[in-house]
CSV table of N, CA and C in Angstrom, one decimal:
chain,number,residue,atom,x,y,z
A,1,UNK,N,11.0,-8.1,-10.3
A,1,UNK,CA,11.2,-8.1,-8.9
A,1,UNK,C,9.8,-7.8,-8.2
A,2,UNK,N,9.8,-8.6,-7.6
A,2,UNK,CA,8.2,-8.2,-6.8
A,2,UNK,C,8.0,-7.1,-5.4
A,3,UNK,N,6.6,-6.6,-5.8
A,3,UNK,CA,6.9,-5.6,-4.6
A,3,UNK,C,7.0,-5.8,-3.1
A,4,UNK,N,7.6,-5.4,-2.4
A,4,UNK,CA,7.4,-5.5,-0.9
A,4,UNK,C,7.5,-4.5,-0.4
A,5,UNK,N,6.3,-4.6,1.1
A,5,UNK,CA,5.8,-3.5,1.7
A,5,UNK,C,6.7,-3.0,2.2
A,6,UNK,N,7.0,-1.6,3.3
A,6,UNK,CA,7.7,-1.6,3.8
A,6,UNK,C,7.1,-1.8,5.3
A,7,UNK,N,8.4,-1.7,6.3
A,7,UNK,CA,8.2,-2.2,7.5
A,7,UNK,C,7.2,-1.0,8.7
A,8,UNK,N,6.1,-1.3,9.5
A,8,UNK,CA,5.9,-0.1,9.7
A,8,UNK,C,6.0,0.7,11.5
A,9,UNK,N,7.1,-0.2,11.7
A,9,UNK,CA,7.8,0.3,12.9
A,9,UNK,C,8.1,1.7,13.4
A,10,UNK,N,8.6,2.6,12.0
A,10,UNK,CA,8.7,4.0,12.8
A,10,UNK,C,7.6,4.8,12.0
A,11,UNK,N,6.3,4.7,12.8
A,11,UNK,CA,5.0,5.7,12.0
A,11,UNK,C,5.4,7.1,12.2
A,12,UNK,N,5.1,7.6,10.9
A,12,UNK,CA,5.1,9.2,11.7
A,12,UNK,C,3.7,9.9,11.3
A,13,UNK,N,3.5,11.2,11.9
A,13,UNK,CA,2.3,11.4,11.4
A,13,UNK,C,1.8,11.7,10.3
A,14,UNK,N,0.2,11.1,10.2
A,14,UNK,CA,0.1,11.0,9.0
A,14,UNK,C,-1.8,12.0,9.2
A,15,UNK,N,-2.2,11.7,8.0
A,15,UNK,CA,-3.9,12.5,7.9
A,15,UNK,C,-4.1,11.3,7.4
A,16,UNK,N,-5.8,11.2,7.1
A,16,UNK,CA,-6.6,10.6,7.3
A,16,UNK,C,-7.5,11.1,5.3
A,17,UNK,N,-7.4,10.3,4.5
A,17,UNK,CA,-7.7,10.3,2.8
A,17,UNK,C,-8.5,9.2,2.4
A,18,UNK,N,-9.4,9.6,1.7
A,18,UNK,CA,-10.2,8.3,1.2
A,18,UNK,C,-10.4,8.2,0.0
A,19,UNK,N,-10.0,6.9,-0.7
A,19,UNK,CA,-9.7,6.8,-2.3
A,19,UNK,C,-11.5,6.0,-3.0
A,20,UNK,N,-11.3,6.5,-4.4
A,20,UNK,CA,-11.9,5.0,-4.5
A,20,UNK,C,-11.5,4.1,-5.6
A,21,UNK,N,-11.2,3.1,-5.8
A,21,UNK,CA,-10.5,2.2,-6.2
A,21,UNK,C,-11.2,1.2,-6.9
A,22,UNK,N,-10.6,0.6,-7.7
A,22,UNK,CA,-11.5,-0.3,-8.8
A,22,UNK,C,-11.5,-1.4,-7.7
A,23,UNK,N,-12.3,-1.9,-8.3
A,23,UNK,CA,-12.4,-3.7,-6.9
A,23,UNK,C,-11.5,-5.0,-7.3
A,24,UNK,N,-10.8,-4.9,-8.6
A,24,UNK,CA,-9.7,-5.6,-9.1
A,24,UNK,C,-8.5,-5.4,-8.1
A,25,UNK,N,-8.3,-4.0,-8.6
A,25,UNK,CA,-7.1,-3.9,-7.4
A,25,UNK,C,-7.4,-3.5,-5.9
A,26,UNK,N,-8.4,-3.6,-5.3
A,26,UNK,CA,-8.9,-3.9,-3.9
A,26,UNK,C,-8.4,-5.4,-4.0
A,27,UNK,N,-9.0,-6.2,-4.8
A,27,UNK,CA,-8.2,-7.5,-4.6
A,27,UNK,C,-7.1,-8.2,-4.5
A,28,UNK,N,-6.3,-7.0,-5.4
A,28,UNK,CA,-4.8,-7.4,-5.3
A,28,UNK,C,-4.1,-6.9,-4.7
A,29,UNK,N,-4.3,-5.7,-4.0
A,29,UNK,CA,-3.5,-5.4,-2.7
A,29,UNK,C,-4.1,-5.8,-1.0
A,30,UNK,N,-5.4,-6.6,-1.2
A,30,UNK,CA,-5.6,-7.1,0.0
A,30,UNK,C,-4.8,-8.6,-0.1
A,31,UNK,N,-4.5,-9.1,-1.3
A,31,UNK,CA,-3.6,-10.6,-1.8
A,31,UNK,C,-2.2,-9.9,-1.0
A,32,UNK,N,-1.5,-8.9,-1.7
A,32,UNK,CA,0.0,-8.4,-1.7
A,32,UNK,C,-0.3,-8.4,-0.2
A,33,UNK,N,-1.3,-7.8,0.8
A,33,UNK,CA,-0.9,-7.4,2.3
A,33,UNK,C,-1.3,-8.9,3.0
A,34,UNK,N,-1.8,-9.8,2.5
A,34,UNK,CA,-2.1,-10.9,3.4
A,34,UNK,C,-0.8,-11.7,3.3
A,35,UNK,N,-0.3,-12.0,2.0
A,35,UNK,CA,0.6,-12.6,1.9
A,35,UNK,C,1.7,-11.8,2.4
A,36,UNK,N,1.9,-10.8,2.9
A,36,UNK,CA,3.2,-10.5,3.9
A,36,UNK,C,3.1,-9.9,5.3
A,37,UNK,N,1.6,-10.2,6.0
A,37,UNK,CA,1.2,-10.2,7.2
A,37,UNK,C,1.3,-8.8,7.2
A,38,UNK,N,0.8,-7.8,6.5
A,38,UNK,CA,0.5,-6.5,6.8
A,38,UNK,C,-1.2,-5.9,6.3
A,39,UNK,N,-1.1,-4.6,6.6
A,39,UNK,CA,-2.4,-3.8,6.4
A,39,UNK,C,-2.6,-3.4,4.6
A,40,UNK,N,-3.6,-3.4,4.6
A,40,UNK,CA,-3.8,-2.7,3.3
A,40,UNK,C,-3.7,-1.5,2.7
A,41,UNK,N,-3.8,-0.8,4.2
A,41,UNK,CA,-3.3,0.4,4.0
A,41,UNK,C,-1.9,0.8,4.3
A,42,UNK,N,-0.8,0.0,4.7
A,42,UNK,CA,0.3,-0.2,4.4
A,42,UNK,C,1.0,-0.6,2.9
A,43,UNK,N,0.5,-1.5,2.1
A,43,UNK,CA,0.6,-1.6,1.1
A,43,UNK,C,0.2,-0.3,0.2
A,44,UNK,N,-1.2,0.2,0.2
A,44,UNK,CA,-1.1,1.0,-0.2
A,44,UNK,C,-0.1,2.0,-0.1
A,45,UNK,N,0.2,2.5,1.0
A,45,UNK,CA,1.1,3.6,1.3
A,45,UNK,C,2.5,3.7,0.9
A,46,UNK,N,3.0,2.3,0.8
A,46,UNK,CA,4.6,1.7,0.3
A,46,UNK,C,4.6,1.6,-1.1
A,47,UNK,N,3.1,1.3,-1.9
A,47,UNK,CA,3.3,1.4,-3.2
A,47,UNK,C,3.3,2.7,-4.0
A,48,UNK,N,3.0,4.1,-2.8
A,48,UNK,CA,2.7,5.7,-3.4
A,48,UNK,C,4.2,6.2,-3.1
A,49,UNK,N,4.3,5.6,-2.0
A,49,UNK,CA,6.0,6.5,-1.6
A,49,UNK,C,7.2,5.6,-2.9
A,50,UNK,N,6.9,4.1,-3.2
A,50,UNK,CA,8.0,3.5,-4.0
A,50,UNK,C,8.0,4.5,-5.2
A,51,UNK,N,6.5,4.7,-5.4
A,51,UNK,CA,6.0,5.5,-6.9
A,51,UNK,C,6.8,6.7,-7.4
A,52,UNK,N,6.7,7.3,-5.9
A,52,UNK,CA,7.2,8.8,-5.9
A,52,UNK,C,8.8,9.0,-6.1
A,53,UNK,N,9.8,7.9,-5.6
A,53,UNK,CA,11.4,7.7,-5.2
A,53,UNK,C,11.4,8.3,-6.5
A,54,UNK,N,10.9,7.3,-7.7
A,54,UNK,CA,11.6,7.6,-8.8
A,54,UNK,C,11.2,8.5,-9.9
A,55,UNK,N,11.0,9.7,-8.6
A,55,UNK,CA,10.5,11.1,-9.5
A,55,UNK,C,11.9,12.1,-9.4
């Protein structure tokens, strides 16, 4: 099943974090956000909270 972002209509507040990241996967989550007309930093954020559900 592939991942999809989620939708980001109801923001709530958030802070302000800076990663650093291999440049592989800079490439593949700016691929996953273009191909579903979102931000990168949406993806990111959708793939930390999917991470966490199944804790």
């Amino acid at each position: 099943m592939p991942f999809v972002p989620k939708k980001t209509a109801n923001k709530e507040p958030a802070v302000y974090k800076s990663l650093y990241i291999k440049e592989k996967l800079v490439v593949e989550v700016e691929r996953i956000a273009k191909e579903h007309g979102t931000s990168f930093n949406n993806v990111v954020v959708s793939m930390i909270e999917k991470c966490l559900e199944s804790q």
